[in-house]
mmCIF file of C-alpha atoms and ligand atoms in Angstrom:
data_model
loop_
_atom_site.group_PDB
_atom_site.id
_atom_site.type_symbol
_atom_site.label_atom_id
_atom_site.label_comp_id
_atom_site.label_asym_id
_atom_site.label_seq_id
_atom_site.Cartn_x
_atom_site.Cartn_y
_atom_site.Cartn_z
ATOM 1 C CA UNK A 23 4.501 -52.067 -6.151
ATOM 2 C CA UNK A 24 1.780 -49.280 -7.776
ATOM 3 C CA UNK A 25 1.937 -50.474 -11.265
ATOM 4 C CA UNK A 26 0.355 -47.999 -13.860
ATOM 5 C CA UNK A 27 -1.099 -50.346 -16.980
ATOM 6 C CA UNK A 28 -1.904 -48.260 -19.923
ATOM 7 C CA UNK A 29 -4.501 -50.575 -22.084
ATOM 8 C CA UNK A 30 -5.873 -51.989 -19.502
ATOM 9 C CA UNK A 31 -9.487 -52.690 -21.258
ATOM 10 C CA UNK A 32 -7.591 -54.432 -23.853
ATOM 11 C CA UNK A 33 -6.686 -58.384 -24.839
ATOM 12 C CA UNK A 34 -3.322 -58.266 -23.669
ATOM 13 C CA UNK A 35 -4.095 -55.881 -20.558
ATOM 14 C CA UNK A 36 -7.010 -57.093 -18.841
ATOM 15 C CA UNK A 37 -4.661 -60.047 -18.284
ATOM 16 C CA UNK A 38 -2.034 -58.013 -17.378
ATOM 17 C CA UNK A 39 -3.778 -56.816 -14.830
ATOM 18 C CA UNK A 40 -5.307 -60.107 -13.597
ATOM 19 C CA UNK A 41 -1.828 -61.506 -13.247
ATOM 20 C CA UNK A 42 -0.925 -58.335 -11.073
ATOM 21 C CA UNK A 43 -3.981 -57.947 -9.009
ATOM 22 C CA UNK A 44 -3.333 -59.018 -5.277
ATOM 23 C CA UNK A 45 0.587 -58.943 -5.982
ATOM 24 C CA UNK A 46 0.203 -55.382 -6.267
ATOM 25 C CA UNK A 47 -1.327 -52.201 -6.616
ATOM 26 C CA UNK A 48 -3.016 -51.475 -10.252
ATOM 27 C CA UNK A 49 -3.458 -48.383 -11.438
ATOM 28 C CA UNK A 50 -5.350 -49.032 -14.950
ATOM 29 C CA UNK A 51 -5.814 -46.987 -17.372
ATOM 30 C CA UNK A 52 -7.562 -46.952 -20.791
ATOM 31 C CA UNK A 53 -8.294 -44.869 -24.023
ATOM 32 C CA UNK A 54 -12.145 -44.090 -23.537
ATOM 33 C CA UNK A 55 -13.257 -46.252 -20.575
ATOM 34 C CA UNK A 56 -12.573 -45.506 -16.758
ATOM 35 C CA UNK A 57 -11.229 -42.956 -14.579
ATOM 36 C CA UNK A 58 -7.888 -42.850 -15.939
ATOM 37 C CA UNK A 59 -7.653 -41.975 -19.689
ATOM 38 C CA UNK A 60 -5.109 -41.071 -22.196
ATOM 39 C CA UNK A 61 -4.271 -41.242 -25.965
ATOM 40 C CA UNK A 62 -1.196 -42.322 -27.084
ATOM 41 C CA UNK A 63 -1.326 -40.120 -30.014
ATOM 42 C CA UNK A 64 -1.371 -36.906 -27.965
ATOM 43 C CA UNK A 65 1.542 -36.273 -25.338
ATOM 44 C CA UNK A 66 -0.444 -33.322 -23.531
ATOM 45 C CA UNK A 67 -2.754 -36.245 -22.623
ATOM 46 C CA UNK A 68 0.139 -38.625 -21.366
ATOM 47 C CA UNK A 69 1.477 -35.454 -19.549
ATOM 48 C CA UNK A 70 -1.542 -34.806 -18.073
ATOM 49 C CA UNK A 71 -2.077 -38.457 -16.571
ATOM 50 C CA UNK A 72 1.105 -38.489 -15.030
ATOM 51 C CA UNK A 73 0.303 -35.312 -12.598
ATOM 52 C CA UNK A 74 -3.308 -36.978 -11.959
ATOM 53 C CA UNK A 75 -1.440 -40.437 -10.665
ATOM 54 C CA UNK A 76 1.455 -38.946 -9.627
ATOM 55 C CA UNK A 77 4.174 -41.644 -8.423
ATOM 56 C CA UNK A 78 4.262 -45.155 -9.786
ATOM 57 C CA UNK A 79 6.871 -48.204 -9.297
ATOM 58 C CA UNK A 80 6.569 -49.056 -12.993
ATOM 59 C CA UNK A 81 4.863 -48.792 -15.958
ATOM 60 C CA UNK A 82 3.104 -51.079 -18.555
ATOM 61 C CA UNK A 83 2.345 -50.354 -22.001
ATOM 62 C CA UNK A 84 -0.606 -52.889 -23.522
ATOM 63 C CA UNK A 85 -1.859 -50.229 -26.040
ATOM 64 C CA UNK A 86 -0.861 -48.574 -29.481
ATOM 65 C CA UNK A 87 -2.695 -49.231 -32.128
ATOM 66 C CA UNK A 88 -1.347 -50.164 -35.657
ATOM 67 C CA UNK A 89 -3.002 -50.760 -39.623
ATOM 68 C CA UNK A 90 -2.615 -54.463 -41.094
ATOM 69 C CA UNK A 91 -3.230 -54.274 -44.115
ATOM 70 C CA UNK A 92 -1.652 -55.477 -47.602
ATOM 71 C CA UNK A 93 1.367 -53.013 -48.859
ATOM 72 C CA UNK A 94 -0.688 -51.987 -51.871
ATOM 73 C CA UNK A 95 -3.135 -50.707 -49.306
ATOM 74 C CA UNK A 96 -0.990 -49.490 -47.022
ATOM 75 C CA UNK A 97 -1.212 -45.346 -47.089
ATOM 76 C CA UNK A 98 0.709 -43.055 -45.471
ATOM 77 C CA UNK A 99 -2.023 -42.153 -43.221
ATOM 78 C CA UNK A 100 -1.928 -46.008 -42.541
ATOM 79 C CA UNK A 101 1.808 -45.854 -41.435
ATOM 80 C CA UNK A 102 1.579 -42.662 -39.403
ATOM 81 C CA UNK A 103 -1.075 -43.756 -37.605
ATOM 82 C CA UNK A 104 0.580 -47.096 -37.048
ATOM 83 C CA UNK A 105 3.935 -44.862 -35.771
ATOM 84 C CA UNK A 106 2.284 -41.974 -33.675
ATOM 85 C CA UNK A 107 0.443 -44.276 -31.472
ATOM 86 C CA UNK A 108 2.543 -47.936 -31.132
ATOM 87 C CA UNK A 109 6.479 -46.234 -31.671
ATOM 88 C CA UNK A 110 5.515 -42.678 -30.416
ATOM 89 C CA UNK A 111 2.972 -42.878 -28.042
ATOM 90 C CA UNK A 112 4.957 -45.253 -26.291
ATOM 91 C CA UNK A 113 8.167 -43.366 -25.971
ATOM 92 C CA UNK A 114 6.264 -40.529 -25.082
ATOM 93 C CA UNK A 115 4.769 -43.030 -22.112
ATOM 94 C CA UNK A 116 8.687 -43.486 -21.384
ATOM 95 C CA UNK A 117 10.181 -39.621 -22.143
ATOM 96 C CA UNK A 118 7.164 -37.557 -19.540
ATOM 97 C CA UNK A 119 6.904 -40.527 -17.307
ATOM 98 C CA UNK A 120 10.359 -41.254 -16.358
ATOM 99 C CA UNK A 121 10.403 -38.227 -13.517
ATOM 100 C CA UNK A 122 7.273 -39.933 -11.702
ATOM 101 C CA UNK A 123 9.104 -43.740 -11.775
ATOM 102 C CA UNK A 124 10.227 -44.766 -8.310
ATOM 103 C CA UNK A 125 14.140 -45.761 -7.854
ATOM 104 C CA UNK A 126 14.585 -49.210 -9.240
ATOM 105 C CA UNK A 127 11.382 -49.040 -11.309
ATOM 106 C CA UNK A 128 10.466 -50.436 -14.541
ATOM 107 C CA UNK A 129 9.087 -49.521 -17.740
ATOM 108 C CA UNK A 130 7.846 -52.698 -19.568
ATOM 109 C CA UNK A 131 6.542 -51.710 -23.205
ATOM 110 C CA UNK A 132 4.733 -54.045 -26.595
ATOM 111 C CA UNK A 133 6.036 -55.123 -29.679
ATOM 112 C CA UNK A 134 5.653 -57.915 -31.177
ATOM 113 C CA UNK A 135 7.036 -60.840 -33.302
ATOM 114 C CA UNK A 136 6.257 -59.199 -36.657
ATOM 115 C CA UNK A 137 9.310 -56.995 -35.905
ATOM 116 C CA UNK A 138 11.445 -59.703 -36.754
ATOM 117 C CA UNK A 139 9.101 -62.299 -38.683
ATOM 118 C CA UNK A 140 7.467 -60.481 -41.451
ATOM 119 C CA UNK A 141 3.766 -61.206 -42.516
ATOM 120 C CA UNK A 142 1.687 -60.236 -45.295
ATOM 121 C CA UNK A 143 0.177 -57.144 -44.438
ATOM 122 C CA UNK A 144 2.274 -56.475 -41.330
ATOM 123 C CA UNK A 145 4.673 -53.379 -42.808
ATOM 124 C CA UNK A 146 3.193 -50.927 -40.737
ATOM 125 C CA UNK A 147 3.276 -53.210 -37.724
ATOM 126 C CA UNK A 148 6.374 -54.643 -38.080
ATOM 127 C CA UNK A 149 8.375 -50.771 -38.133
ATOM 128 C CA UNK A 150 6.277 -50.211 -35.487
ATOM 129 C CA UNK A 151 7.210 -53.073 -33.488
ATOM 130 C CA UNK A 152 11.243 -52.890 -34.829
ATOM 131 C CA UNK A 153 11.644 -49.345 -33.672
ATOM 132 C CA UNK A 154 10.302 -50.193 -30.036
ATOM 133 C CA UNK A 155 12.257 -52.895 -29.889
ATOM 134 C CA UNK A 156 15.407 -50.380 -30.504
ATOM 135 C CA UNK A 157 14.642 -47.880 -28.175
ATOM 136 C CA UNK A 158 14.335 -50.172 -25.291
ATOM 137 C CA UNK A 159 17.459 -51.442 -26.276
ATOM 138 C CA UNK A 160 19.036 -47.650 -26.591
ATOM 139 C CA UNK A 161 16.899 -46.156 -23.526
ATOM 140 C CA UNK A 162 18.130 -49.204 -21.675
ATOM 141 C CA UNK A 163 21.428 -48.378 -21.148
ATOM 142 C CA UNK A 164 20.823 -44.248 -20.074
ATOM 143 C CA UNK A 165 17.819 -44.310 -18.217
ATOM 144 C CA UNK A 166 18.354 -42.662 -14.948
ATOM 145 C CA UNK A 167 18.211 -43.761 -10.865
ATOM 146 C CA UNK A 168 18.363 -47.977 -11.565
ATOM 147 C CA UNK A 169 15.061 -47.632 -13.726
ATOM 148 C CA UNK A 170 14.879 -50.882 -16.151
ATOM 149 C CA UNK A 171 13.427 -51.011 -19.761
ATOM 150 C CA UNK A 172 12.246 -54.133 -21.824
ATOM 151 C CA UNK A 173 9.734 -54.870 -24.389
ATOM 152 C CA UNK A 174 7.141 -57.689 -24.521
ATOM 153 C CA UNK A 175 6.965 -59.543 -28.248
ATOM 154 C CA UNK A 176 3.949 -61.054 -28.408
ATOM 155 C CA UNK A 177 3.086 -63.423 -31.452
ATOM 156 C CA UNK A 178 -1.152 -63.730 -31.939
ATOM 157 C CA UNK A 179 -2.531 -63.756 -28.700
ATOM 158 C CA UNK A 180 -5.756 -66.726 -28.634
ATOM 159 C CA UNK A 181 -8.274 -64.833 -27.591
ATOM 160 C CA UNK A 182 -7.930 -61.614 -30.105
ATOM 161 C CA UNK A 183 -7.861 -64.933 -33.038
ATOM 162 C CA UNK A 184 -11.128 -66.389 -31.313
ATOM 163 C CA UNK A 185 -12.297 -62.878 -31.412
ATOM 164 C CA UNK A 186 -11.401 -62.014 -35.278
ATOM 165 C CA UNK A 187 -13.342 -65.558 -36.539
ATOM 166 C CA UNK A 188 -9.806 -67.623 -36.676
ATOM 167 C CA UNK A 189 -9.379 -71.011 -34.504
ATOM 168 C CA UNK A 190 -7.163 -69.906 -31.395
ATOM 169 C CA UNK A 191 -5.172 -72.946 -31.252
ATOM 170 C CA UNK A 192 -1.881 -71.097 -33.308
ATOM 171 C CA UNK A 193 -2.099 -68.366 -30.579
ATOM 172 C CA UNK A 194 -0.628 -67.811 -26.995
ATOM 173 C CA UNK A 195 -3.294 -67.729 -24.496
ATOM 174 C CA UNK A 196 -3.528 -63.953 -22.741
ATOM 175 C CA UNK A 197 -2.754 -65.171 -19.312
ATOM 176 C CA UNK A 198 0.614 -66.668 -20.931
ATOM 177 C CA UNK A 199 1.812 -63.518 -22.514
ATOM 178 C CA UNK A 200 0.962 -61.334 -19.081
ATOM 179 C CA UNK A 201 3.218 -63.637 -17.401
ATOM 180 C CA UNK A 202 6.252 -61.997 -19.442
ATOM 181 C CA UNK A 203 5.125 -58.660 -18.323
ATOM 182 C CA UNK A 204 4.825 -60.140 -14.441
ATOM 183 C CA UNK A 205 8.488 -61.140 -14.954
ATOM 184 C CA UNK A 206 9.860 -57.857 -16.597
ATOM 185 C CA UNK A 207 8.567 -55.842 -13.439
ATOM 186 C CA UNK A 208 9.576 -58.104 -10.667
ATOM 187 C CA UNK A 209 13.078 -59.228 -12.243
ATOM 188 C CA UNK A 210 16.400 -57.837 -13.289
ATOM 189 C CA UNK A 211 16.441 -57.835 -16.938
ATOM 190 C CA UNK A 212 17.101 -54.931 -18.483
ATOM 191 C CA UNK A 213 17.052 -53.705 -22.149
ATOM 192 C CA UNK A 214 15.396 -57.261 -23.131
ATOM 193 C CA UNK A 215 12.286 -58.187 -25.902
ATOM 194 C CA UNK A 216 10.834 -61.273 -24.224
ATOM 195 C CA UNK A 217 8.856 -63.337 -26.420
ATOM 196 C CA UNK A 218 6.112 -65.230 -23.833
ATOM 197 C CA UNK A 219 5.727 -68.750 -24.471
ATOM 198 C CA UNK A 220 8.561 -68.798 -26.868
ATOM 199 C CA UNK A 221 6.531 -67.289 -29.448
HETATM 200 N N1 NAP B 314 -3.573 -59.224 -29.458
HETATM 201 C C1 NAP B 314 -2.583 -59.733 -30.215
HETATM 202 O O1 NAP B 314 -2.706 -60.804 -30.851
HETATM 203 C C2 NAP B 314 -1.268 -58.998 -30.277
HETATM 204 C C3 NAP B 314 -0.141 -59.626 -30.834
HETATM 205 C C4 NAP B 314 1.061 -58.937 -30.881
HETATM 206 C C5 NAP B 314 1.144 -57.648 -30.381
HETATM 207 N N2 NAP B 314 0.033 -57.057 -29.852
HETATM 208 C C6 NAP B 314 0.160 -55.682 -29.334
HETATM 209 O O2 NAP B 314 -0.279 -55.629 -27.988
HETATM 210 C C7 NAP B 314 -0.868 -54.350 -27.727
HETATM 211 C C8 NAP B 314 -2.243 -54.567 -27.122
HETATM 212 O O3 NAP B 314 -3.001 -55.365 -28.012
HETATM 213 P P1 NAP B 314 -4.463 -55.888 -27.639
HETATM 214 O O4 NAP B 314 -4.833 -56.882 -28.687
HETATM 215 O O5 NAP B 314 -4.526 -56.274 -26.195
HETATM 216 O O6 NAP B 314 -5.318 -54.555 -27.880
HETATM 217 P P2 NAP B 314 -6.870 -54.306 -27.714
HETATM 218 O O7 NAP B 314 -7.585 -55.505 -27.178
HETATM 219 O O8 NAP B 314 -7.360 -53.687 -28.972
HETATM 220 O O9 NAP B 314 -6.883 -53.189 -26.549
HETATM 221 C C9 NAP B 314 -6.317 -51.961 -26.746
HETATM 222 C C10 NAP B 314 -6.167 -51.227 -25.418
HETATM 223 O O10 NAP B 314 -5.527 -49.975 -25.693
HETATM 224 C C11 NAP B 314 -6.399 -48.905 -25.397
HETATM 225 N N3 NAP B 314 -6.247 -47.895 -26.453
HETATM 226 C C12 NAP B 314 -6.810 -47.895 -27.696
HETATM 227 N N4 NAP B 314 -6.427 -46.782 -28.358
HETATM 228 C C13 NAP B 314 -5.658 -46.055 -27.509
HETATM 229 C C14 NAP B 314 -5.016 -44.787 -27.589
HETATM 230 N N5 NAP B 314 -5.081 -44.036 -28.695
HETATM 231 N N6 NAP B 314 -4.332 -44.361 -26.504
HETATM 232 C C15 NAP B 314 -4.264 -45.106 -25.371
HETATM 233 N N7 NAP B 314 -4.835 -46.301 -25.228
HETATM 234 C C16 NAP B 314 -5.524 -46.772 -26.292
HETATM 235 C C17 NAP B 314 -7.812 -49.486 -25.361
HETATM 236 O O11 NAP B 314 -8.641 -48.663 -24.500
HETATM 237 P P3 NAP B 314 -10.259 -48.596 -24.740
HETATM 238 O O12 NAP B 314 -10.790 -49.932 -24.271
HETATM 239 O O13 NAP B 314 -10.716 -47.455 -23.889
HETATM 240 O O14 NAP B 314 -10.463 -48.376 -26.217
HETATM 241 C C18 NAP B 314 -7.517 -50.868 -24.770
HETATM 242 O O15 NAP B 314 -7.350 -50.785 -23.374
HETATM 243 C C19 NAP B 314 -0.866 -53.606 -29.073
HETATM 244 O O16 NAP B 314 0.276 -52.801 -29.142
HETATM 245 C C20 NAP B 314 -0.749 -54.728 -30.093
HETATM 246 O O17 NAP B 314 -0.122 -54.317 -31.297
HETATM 247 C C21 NAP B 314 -1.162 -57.704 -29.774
#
């Protein structure tokens, strides 16, 4: 399959992309670094991406950056960003893509567990996170020509808490959590959050 993985640089998407390499064909993509480049934030960019790759067998999202920070801190710069570029961006990544995904493809998008188990600090996350959990489960059931839709929860990933000063041990290791997206493109489900390693 040619598998377009937007965030590819990242934690979550450099193992994405390990897990798919030599299975199939990777088309990666990132925010600054590469060949390939968009921003979530700005649709003419995810537009413009699409004509440059052209036709793809499905479609990972491992990007959209969000605020954590406490409520009292929380502005409403803090929650738009947090919107435009995790709920947004990626169903703008759905909407303008959806005419260049094969028959039978996929679209396998992030969340994440604070959509359904609140933290301190994790407002702007978690409405993130809640609202693409809802439209793969509304986009699910209209998207055209057999294409399938599901979401990837992720709890704390180990390597972004080694990387932030914490001990990784309360975290899923990356390669566990790309394994969800591995099964979202090659199996069935449709319309599903999967939470990898029963986060
Ligand atoms: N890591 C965790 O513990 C964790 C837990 C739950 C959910 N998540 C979710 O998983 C997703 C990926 O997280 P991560 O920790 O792997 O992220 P990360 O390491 O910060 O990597 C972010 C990736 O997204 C790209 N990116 C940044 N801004 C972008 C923009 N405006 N438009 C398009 N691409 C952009 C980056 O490209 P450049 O390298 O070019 O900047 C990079 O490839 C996020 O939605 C995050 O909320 C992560």
């Amino acid at each position: 399959l040619r598998v377009l993985v937007v965030g590819a640089t990242g934690v979550i998407g450099r193992a994405v992309v390990s897990a798919l390499e030599g299975r199939h064909e990777v088309v990666p993509v990132s925010h600054r670094a590469g060949a390939l480049t968009l921003d979530l934030a700005d649709s003419a960019s995810i537009g413009r991406l699409y004509e440059k790759v052209g036709a793809v067998d499905a479609v990972v999202c491992a990007a959209g950056g969000t605020r954590f920070r406490p409520f009292s801190e929380l502005s409403e710069e803090d929650f738009r960003f947090s919107l435009m570029h995790k709920l947004l961006g990626q169903i703008n990544l759905v909407r303008l893509g959806l005419r260049f995904v094969a028959v039978g493809g996929s679209f396998t998008l992030t969340s994440g567990t604070l959509s359904r188990r609140p933290s301190p600090g994790g407002a702007a996350v978690s409405v993130a996170n809640a609202g693409v959990e809802a439209f793969v489960a509304s986009a699910a059931i209209e998207l055209p020509r057999g294409i399938r839709i599901n979401a990837v929860s992720p709890g704390w990933v180990a390597e972004t808490l080694k990387k932030l000063g914490h001990r990784p041990e309360g975290g899923t290791p990356a390669a566990t959590v790309a394994r969800a997206y591995v099964e979202a493109i090659e199996g069935e489900t449709n319309g599903t959050v999967i939470e990898p390693g029963g986060a």
